[in-house]
C-alpha positions as MATLAB code, in Angstrom:
seq = 'MDINFNKNEDHNKLQVAKLKRKLLKVYKGGGDTRIEKHHAKGKMTARERIDYLLDTSAKSIEIGAFAGEGMYEEHGGCPSGGVVIKIGYIKGKQCIVVANDATVKAGAWFPITGKKNLRAQEIAIENRLPIIYLVDSAGVYLPMQDEIFPDKEHFGRIFRNNAVMSSVGITQIAAVMGSCVAGGAYLPIMSDEALIVDKTGSIFLAGSYLVKAAIGETIDNETLGGATTHTKISGVIDYKAKDDKHALDTIKNIVDKIGDFDKAGFNRKKAVLPKEKPKEIYGLLPKERHDQYDMYEIIKRLVDNSEFEEYKANYGKTLITGYARIDGWAVGIVANQRKLVKNSKREMQFGGVIYSDSADKATRFIANCNQKKIPLVFLQDVTGFMVGSKSEHGGIIKDGAKMVNAVSNSVVPKFTIVIGNSYGAGNYAMCGKAYDPRLIVAWPSAELAVMSGNSAAKVLLQIEKASLLKQGKKITKKDEEELYNTIKSRYDSQTSPYYAAARLWTDGIIDPLDTRTWISMGIEAANHAPIEKQFNLGVIQV';
ca = [
       0.000    0.000    0.000;
       1.278    3.539   -0.744;
       1.716    6.430    1.664;
      -1.604    8.020    0.606;
      -3.432    4.816    1.506;
      -1.911    4.927    4.993;
      -2.759    8.622    5.436;
      -6.318    8.016    4.278;
      -6.640    5.016    6.566;
      -5.470    6.963    9.613;
      -7.820    9.842    8.833;
     -10.901    7.705    8.241;
     -10.294    5.520   11.279;
     -10.063    8.672   13.383;
     -13.373    9.838   11.897;
     -15.012    6.525   12.809;
     -13.526    6.720   16.316;
     -15.004   10.226   16.657;
     -18.368    8.858   15.506;
     -18.297    6.117   18.141;
     -17.341    8.564   20.916;
     -20.222   10.850   19.983;
     -22.609    7.878   19.935;
     -21.541    6.819   23.431;
     -22.443   10.302   24.653;
     -25.807   10.155   22.864;
     -26.554    6.771   24.466;
     -26.431    8.458   27.896;
     -29.606   10.402   27.066;
     -30.197   12.925   29.834;
     -27.041   11.827   31.660;
     -26.017    9.524   34.513;
     -27.856   11.435   37.255;
     -31.182   11.273   35.447;
     -30.633    7.623   34.575;
     -30.077    6.846   38.282;
     -33.291    8.672   39.201;
     -35.113    6.706   36.509;
     -33.792    3.413   37.896;
     -34.759    4.468   41.431;
     -38.402    4.484   40.270;
     -38.032    0.842   39.242;
     -37.978    1.751   35.556;
     -35.659    0.723   32.749;
     -34.297    3.382   30.384;
     -35.527    3.610   26.796;
     -32.418    1.861   25.465;
     -32.576   -0.841   28.138;
     -36.202   -1.501   27.257;
     -35.415   -1.846   23.547;
     -32.372   -4.051   24.175;
     -34.458   -6.351   26.387;
     -37.266   -6.502   23.831;
     -35.130   -7.265   20.765;
     -33.610  -10.687   20.116;
     -30.127  -10.536   21.602;
     -28.336  -12.565   18.930;
     -29.808  -10.637   15.987;
     -28.618   -7.457   14.306;
     -30.381   -4.120   14.688;
     -30.007   -0.619   13.287;
     -30.827    2.673   14.982;
     -32.703    5.422   13.187;
     -31.852    9.044   13.949;
     -29.358    8.565   16.788;
     -28.028   12.102   16.212;
     -31.445   13.779   15.925;
     -31.345   17.079   17.789;
     -27.520   17.157   17.942;
     -26.444   20.737   18.674;
     -30.044   21.970   18.600;
     -32.133   23.472   21.433;
     -29.046   24.311   23.510;
     -30.922   27.227   25.077;
     -33.452   24.656   26.353;
     -30.806   22.291   27.724;
     -30.518   20.169   24.589;
     -32.470   17.166   23.351;
     -30.131   14.157   22.900;
     -31.318   11.778   20.190;
     -34.489   13.852   19.910;
     -35.715   12.447   23.230;
     -36.782    9.205   21.568;
     -34.940    6.008   20.592;
     -35.895    4.146   17.406;
     -34.491    0.804   16.268;
     -35.273   -1.731   13.575;
     -34.581   -5.217   14.889;
     -36.128   -8.621   15.541;
     -38.622   -9.771   18.168;
     -39.009  -13.544   18.264;
     -37.441  -13.624   14.820;
     -39.891  -11.096   13.325;
     -38.533   -7.816   11.997;
     -40.138   -4.850   13.772;
     -39.522   -1.168   14.410;
     -39.520   -0.039   18.052;
     -40.099    3.534   19.260;
     -39.253    4.348   22.897;
     -39.586    7.745   24.598;
     -36.477    8.643   26.602;
     -37.844    9.997   29.898;
     -34.318   10.986   31.014;
     -34.529   13.815   28.443;
     -36.971   16.478   29.675;
     -39.276   13.721   31.022;
     -39.719   12.463   27.454;
     -41.310   15.730   26.320;
     -41.809   16.274   22.603;
     -39.550   18.853   20.945;
     -40.087   19.674   17.245;
     -37.381   17.161   16.261;
     -39.073   14.522   18.464;
     -42.204   14.828   16.379;
     -40.243   14.645   13.142;
     -38.398   11.549   14.340;
     -41.587    9.777   15.453;
     -43.148   10.521   12.078;
     -40.060    9.084   10.374;
     -40.527    5.853   12.324;
     -44.151    5.643   11.256;
     -43.171    6.426    7.661;
     -40.769    3.471    7.702;
     -43.483    1.242    9.176;
     -46.027    2.345    6.556;
     -43.680    2.051    3.551;
     -42.487   -1.397    4.601;
     -45.593   -2.623    6.438;
     -43.451   -3.379    9.462;
     -45.010   -4.081   12.871;
     -44.366   -1.075   15.122;
     -44.002   -1.135   18.904;
     -44.390    2.041   20.988;
     -42.860    2.158   24.472;
     -44.562    5.248   25.900;
     -43.037    7.340   28.686;
     -43.613   11.005   27.899;
     -44.760   14.205   29.561;
     -46.264   15.346   26.241;
     -45.519   18.425   24.148;
     -42.633   20.620   25.327;
     -44.737   23.686   26.071;
     -42.109   26.417   25.484;
     -41.972   25.270   21.841;
     -45.601   24.218   21.379;
     -46.034   26.444   18.324;
     -43.424   24.362   16.472;
     -44.834   20.949   17.365;
     -48.622   21.254   17.741;
     -50.719   22.614   14.866;
     -49.154   21.950   11.462;
     -49.601   19.033    9.060;
     -46.349   17.265    9.955;
     -46.669   17.982   13.688;
     -47.892   16.055   16.738;
     -51.396   15.311   15.475;
     -50.051   13.515   12.409;
     -48.954   10.694   14.724;
     -52.560    9.739   15.500;
     -53.619   10.149   11.887;
     -50.891    7.646   11.003;
     -52.105    5.312   13.767;
     -55.472    5.210   12.038;
     -54.003    4.760    8.541;
     -51.749    1.899    9.660;
     -54.622    0.182   11.396;
     -56.735    0.396    8.231;
     -54.091   -1.421    6.159;
     -53.347   -4.075    8.772;
     -49.957   -2.937   10.078;
     -49.571   -4.282   13.616;
     -49.234   -1.613   16.326;
     -48.610   -2.445   19.979;
     -48.185    0.189   22.690;
     -46.956   -0.162   26.255;
     -47.553    2.706   28.699;
     -44.458    2.513   30.893;
     -44.596    5.994   32.429;
     -46.510    9.196   31.767;
     -48.946    9.310   28.857;
     -50.914   12.527   28.988;
     -53.199   14.868   27.059;
     -53.272   14.289   23.273;
     -50.512   11.706   23.645;
     -52.993    9.457   25.408;
     -54.564    8.668   22.045;
     -51.471    6.875   20.707;
     -51.750    3.675   22.781;
     -55.524    3.587   22.435;
     -55.308    3.906   18.657;
     -52.872    0.998   18.565;
     -54.157   -2.559   18.108;
     -53.291   -3.615   21.651;
     -52.152   -1.644   24.696;
     -50.366   -2.527   27.923;
     -49.696   -0.551   31.105;
     -47.167   -1.027   33.898;
     -48.658   -0.994   37.392;
     -47.773    1.984   39.622;
     -45.416    3.625   37.064;
     -47.705    3.855   34.039;
     -50.528    6.389   33.854;
     -52.769    7.604   31.086;
     -55.245   10.471   31.091;
     -56.312   13.490   29.060;
     -55.693   15.776   32.050;
     -53.729   15.116   35.224;
     -55.017   15.605   38.775;
     -53.876   19.238   39.042;
     -55.588   20.234   35.805;
     -58.727   18.306   36.784;
     -58.817   20.245   40.076;
     -58.374   23.542   38.246;
     -60.898   22.728   35.516;
     -63.792   21.116   37.370;
     -62.833   21.317   41.056;
     -62.534   17.544   41.514;
     -59.874   16.293   43.940;
     -58.305   13.001   42.835;
     -54.845   11.431   42.680;
     -53.218   10.407   39.406;
     -53.220    6.677   40.175;
     -56.971    6.627   40.797;
     -57.546    8.940   37.850;
     -55.613    6.967   35.250;
     -53.412    4.228   36.687;
     -53.108    0.588   35.668;
     -55.954   -0.748   37.823;
     -58.324    2.003   36.684;
     -57.734    1.392   32.985;
     -57.658   -2.422   33.042;
     -60.516   -2.962   35.523;
     -62.839    0.059   35.306;
     -62.481    1.945   31.998;
     -61.355   -1.009   29.878;
     -59.066    1.364   27.976;
     -55.988   -0.895   28.364;
     -55.773   -4.585   27.457;
     -52.931   -5.882   29.642;
     -51.649   -4.976   33.112;
     -47.960   -5.649   33.810;
     -46.268   -5.749   37.213;
     -43.046   -4.115   35.922;
     -41.171   -3.140   32.761;
     -39.836   -6.626   32.028;
     -43.277   -8.187   32.452;
     -44.690   -5.700   29.930;
     -41.879   -6.368   27.451;
     -42.260  -10.146   27.857;
     -45.963   -9.762   27.085;
     -45.123   -7.861   23.895;
     -42.716  -10.643   22.890;
     -45.477  -13.213   23.344;
     -47.938  -11.179   21.266;
     -45.458  -10.635   18.420;
     -44.582  -14.343   18.489;
     -48.159  -15.148   17.409;
     -48.284  -12.792   14.402;
     -48.840  -14.647   11.129;
     -46.574  -14.495    8.075;
     -46.726  -11.580    5.647;
     -47.150  -11.296    1.880;
     -43.717  -10.717    0.384;
     -42.612   -8.399   -2.393;
     -40.444  -11.209   -3.732;
     -37.024   -9.584   -4.021;
     -34.335  -12.028   -5.108;
     -32.065  -13.412   -2.392;
     -29.478  -16.163   -2.317;
     -27.054  -17.303    0.344;
     -24.921  -14.379    1.474;
     -21.208  -14.311    0.647;
     -18.687  -11.904    2.164;
     -16.776   -9.593   -0.204;
     -13.609  -11.160   -1.584;
     -11.790   -7.848   -1.194;
     -11.296   -6.717    2.419;
     -13.987   -4.192    3.483;
     -11.577   -2.575    5.971;
      -9.523   -1.355    3.012;
     -12.280    1.224    2.400;
     -10.585    3.337    5.068;
      -7.431    3.562    2.959;
      -9.178    3.947   -0.394;
     -11.427    6.840    0.633;
      -9.391   10.070    0.350;
      -8.817   12.370    3.280;
      -9.628   15.449    1.169;
     -13.081   15.657   -0.363;
     -11.784   17.056   -3.679;
      -9.260   14.232   -4.255;
      -9.972   11.519   -6.804;
     -10.446    7.808   -6.095;
     -11.874    4.791   -7.874;
     -15.465    3.995   -6.851;
     -15.137    0.506   -8.379;
     -12.749   -0.346   -5.535;
     -15.329    0.767   -2.951;
     -18.050   -1.301   -4.640;
     -15.840   -4.415   -4.593;
     -15.631   -4.120   -0.807;
     -19.399   -3.773   -0.341;
     -20.827   -6.506   -2.581;
     -20.937  -10.279   -2.210;
     -17.797  -12.021   -3.468;
     -16.738   -8.608   -4.859;
     -18.688   -9.480   -8.028;
     -20.215   -6.651  -10.068;
     -21.997   -7.031  -13.428;
     -21.624   -3.622  -15.036;
     -24.253   -2.083  -17.304;
     -23.025    0.096  -20.214;
     -19.450    0.025  -18.919;
     -18.027    2.136  -21.774;
     -20.716    4.810  -21.836;
     -21.451    7.659  -19.412;
     -18.428    6.797  -17.315;
     -18.892    9.347  -14.533;
     -21.769    7.183  -13.321;
     -21.280    3.484  -12.605;
     -24.331    1.255  -13.020;
     -24.636   -2.489  -12.604;
     -25.949   -5.514  -10.747;
     -24.573   -7.190   -7.633;
     -25.632   -8.848   -4.401;
     -25.402   -7.462   -0.904;
     -25.810  -10.008    1.899;
     -27.463  -12.263   -0.667;
     -29.988   -9.677   -1.909;
     -29.921   -8.764   -5.608;
     -29.371   -5.011   -6.045;
     -28.902   -2.483   -8.810;
     -26.133   -0.023   -7.989;
     -25.910    3.574   -9.226;
     -22.641    5.162   -8.092;
     -20.687    8.314   -8.858;
     -17.217    7.655  -10.267;
     -14.733   10.053   -8.684;
     -11.843    9.477  -11.104;
     -11.151   11.530  -14.212;
     -12.475    9.489  -17.127;
     -12.653    9.749  -20.911;
     -15.950    9.642  -22.753;
     -16.602    7.933  -26.090;
     -15.066   10.921  -27.877;
     -11.904   10.558  -25.793;
     -12.663   13.818  -24.009;
     -11.772   14.118  -20.328;
     -14.708   14.224  -17.913;
     -14.520   15.269  -14.282;
     -15.141   12.623  -11.642;
     -18.168   13.168   -9.401;
     -19.938   15.242  -12.072;
     -23.027   13.985  -13.894;
     -22.854   14.522  -17.693;
     -25.621   14.044  -20.250;
     -24.459   10.568  -21.230;
     -24.192    9.531  -17.560;
     -27.724   10.744  -16.821;
     -29.058    8.935  -19.903;
     -27.398    5.686  -18.830;
     -28.709    5.943  -15.259;
     -32.260    6.583  -16.493;
     -32.199    3.431  -18.611;
     -30.672    1.373  -15.815;
     -33.217    2.519  -13.240;
     -36.003    1.568  -15.649;
     -34.444   -1.886  -16.069;
     -34.255   -2.437  -12.306;
     -37.909   -1.474  -11.965;
     -38.873   -3.912  -14.717;
     -36.904   -6.722  -13.046;
     -38.045   -5.877   -9.496;
     -34.505   -5.228   -8.246;
     -33.960   -2.786   -5.318;
     -31.715    0.191   -6.087;
     -28.667    1.295   -4.101;
     -27.272    4.795   -4.710;
     -23.670    5.482   -3.682;
     -23.380    9.261   -3.599;
     -20.225   11.272   -4.124;
     -21.529   13.908   -6.484;
     -20.625   17.542   -7.068;
     -23.589   18.154   -9.401;
     -24.399   18.250  -13.105;
     -21.899   19.525  -15.667;
     -22.203   23.240  -16.460;
     -21.008   25.443  -19.325;
     -22.136   26.238  -22.849;
     -21.255   22.841  -24.297;
     -23.354   21.014  -21.686;
     -26.238   23.471  -21.885;
     -26.332   23.274  -25.682;
     -26.168   19.494  -25.429;
     -29.311   19.416  -23.280;
     -27.890   18.628  -19.842;
     -31.036   19.991  -18.186;
     -33.218   17.684  -20.282;
     -31.063   14.614  -19.586;
     -30.830   15.480  -15.897;
     -34.605   15.832  -15.776;
     -34.967   12.333  -17.250;
     -32.828   10.881  -14.491;
     -34.698   12.783  -11.772;
     -37.947   11.574  -13.356;
     -36.787    7.947  -13.216;
     -35.664    8.243   -9.588;
     -38.915    9.959   -8.616;
     -41.185    7.373  -10.240;
     -39.203    4.294   -9.271;
     -41.432    1.749   -7.502;
     -38.722   -0.592   -6.254;
     -37.225    0.303   -2.869;
     -34.277    2.703   -2.965;
     -31.398    2.991   -0.494;
     -28.955    5.868   -0.437;
     -25.447    5.911    1.025;
     -23.809    9.346    1.104;
     -20.122    8.457    0.865;
     -18.669   11.881    0.074;
     -20.030   14.987   -1.597;
     -23.754   15.451   -2.009;
     -24.095   18.820   -3.697;
     -26.868   20.630   -5.518;
     -29.075   18.867   -8.031;
     -26.691   15.914   -7.840;
     -28.201   15.165   -4.430;
     -31.625   14.998   -6.064;
     -30.660   12.851   -9.039;
     -28.803   10.421   -6.778;
     -31.887    9.881   -4.622;
     -31.511   12.410   -1.827;
     -33.984   12.528    1.064;
     -36.627   14.312   -1.033;
     -36.857   11.272   -3.352;
     -38.089    8.786   -0.741;
     -35.222    6.374   -0.193;
     -36.399    3.695    2.243;
     -33.235    4.420    4.231;
     -30.572    7.103    3.738;
     -27.343    7.137    5.739;
     -24.026    8.967    5.552;
     -20.447    7.943    6.165;
     -18.386   10.281    8.387;
     -16.737   11.519    5.162;
     -20.009   12.924    3.786;
     -20.874   16.543    3.029;
     -24.406   17.696    2.150;
     -25.024   21.173    0.750;
     -25.947   23.206   -2.319;
     -22.203   23.464   -3.041;
     -18.887   23.002   -1.256;
     -17.855   25.385    1.510;
     -15.062   26.755   -0.662;
     -17.344   27.473   -3.644;
     -20.123   28.911   -1.490;
     -17.703   31.161    0.383;
     -16.380   32.588   -2.901;
     -19.905   33.330   -4.144;
     -21.058   34.838   -0.850;
     -17.840   36.848   -0.583;
     -18.471   38.487   -3.955;
     -22.012   39.404   -2.885;
     -20.779   40.800    0.428;
     -18.006   42.798   -1.252;
     -20.444   44.297   -3.751;
     -22.760   45.318   -0.909;
     -19.935   46.980    1.055;
     -18.658   48.820   -2.017;
     -22.144   50.199   -2.662;
     -21.994   51.617    0.854;
     -18.726   53.331   -0.050;
     -16.592   51.089    2.145;
     -13.134   50.004    1.050;
     -12.005   46.414    1.554;
      -8.377   45.525    2.109;
      -6.881   42.174    1.176;
      -6.754   41.287    4.870;
     -10.426   42.213    5.333;
     -11.313   40.065    2.336;
      -9.438   37.049    3.726;
     -11.064   37.412    7.146;
     -14.510   37.723    5.579;
     -13.871   34.678    3.379;
     -12.714   32.563    6.335;
     -15.713   33.615    8.429;
     -18.157   32.703    5.676;
     -16.407   29.399    4.887;
     -16.270   28.351    8.542;
     -19.998   28.968    8.969;
     -20.856   27.182    5.740;
     -18.549   24.218    6.450;
     -20.299   23.578    9.763;
     -23.576   23.264    7.868;
     -22.163   20.748    5.372;
     -21.126   18.370    8.177;
     -22.859   14.959    8.205;
     -23.692   15.624   11.880;
     -25.575   18.798   10.948;
     -27.620   16.778    8.435;
     -28.219   13.873   10.842;
     -29.334   16.268   13.608;
     -32.139   17.479   11.331;
     -32.990   13.973   10.057;
     -31.916   14.768    6.510;
     -30.310   11.353    6.868;
     -31.288    8.416    9.074;
     -27.852    8.334   10.617;
     -24.081    8.394   10.300;
     -22.527    4.950   10.098;
     -19.177    3.202   10.022;
     -18.617    2.228    6.353;
     -18.229   -1.371    7.551;
     -21.905   -1.352    8.663;
     -23.180   -0.446    5.184;
     -23.995   -4.028    4.169;
     -26.083   -4.513    7.336;
     -28.130   -1.353    6.719;
     -28.850   -2.248    3.096;
     -29.648   -5.880    3.895;
     -32.015   -5.069    6.768;
     -33.571   -2.329    4.656;
     -34.347   -4.687    1.792;
     -35.661   -7.300    4.229;
     -38.016   -4.652    5.623;
     -39.070   -3.607    2.115;
     -39.841   -7.239    1.300;
     -42.819   -6.955    3.698;
     -44.571   -4.610    1.254;
     -45.553   -6.048   -2.156;
     -45.175   -3.558   -5.011;
     -48.642   -2.369   -5.993;
     -47.802    0.342   -8.565;
     -46.470    0.043  -12.098;
     -43.302    1.900  -13.039;
     -44.186    4.789  -15.344;
     -41.824    7.585  -16.306;
     -44.700    9.887  -17.202;
     -44.053   12.605  -19.768;
     -40.362   13.090  -20.557;
     -38.602   14.767  -23.442;
     -36.729   12.140  -25.434;
];
């Protein structure tokens, strides 16, 4: 291996180590003191509940671990959005589990909490996955109620989704393991079956203090809405549990009885590990985002037996398209090539840029995968579409629109891995979040933005300079450098994969070595939902 490989390897391993350190902090939720107080009440934490519920020997993936990262600092922060979401297995059945983290502001709902809960329900609806809610929440975080309560994608959408999922037969089970108040009380009751933990679980539209204020009645919370009340008197809850583990064991027993599901029928054979060593990705992926590398070498370390059947290998070379298997599942891969390549006319083309011929090839390949019922995997490292008079005269906008059209109308499940750059319209064409990938994750090396920090800073600097000159102010070279650095620093922080993950623009940041697991579990989830629509590109300009 050369010196660059070693430098890249050191850099990327440090990035993964940073990722793991940040995750360990996130896993603490509200911190050790609040966890101890939680335990003192005889309650398990959200993560402990999920770990106990899921099959211990099986794999799982966490959705939105970094939700809320760096947000709401003036309110004390909201680690992981105050809710933990994992896709895993209960008694061998794949499920998605949503658990309020009561160590974070008593499980109160911040705006990002609502967005994250809706993401979990979206995954359940798209894939027809059983969904388990472990409820322990004080309800809407009142200081920010205007950002979580009234809009279409706010708190109320949760209950609308409960009703929609019930109508199409998606299993929903809710366990009230702590507070469940006000509008939030509808969630467990709109689920198929509901449980409550004795003495620690409570459910009511208004607590004892509000009842006293509203109608003058004096009553304690346990009598008002505790386990005995709702399992013996109101009949609101179906099962009474003596403690957290009893409730979780009951859920396991219920899930164990669920019948089989209709499958989409995606092709799977026995899984084979890549022939090339996946750990070599660390050395192949360049330290600097603008450096070139060969995406074929990355693909070889992600796919079974390192085998890749390329489609149109000699055409549109800045995009790589072809068939492979990942953990046994057949996939169609669309990947940005980051090396300088020559087109059919022997002209040099920039790596990471989508040209007309590349977009045309990708459109055809996506159509083929839809016809053959093959899930699509997008490996993003894209700086955008080619610009300039030659590209514009050649119809780059038209060819780019075709590709976006194909991605938009694709009916097979799509999975997006942001490996490096994800800039501008390239993000859209390569199945960014707006194009409904079933799962979208980033490597620590990823950057998501309209353009790079360097390019954006140059553009914004010119605008700022023009504004200052209009005001009659002179700008020295030193002033210009300081202004540039200030703009670039601010913009760079917004291109970070952590900034994107905090806002749920991606489902998470992962170690590249976990990529196969995410794609495999994603396709397995998608296999629960038979394809009901026909692929149709609609009206496109040929």
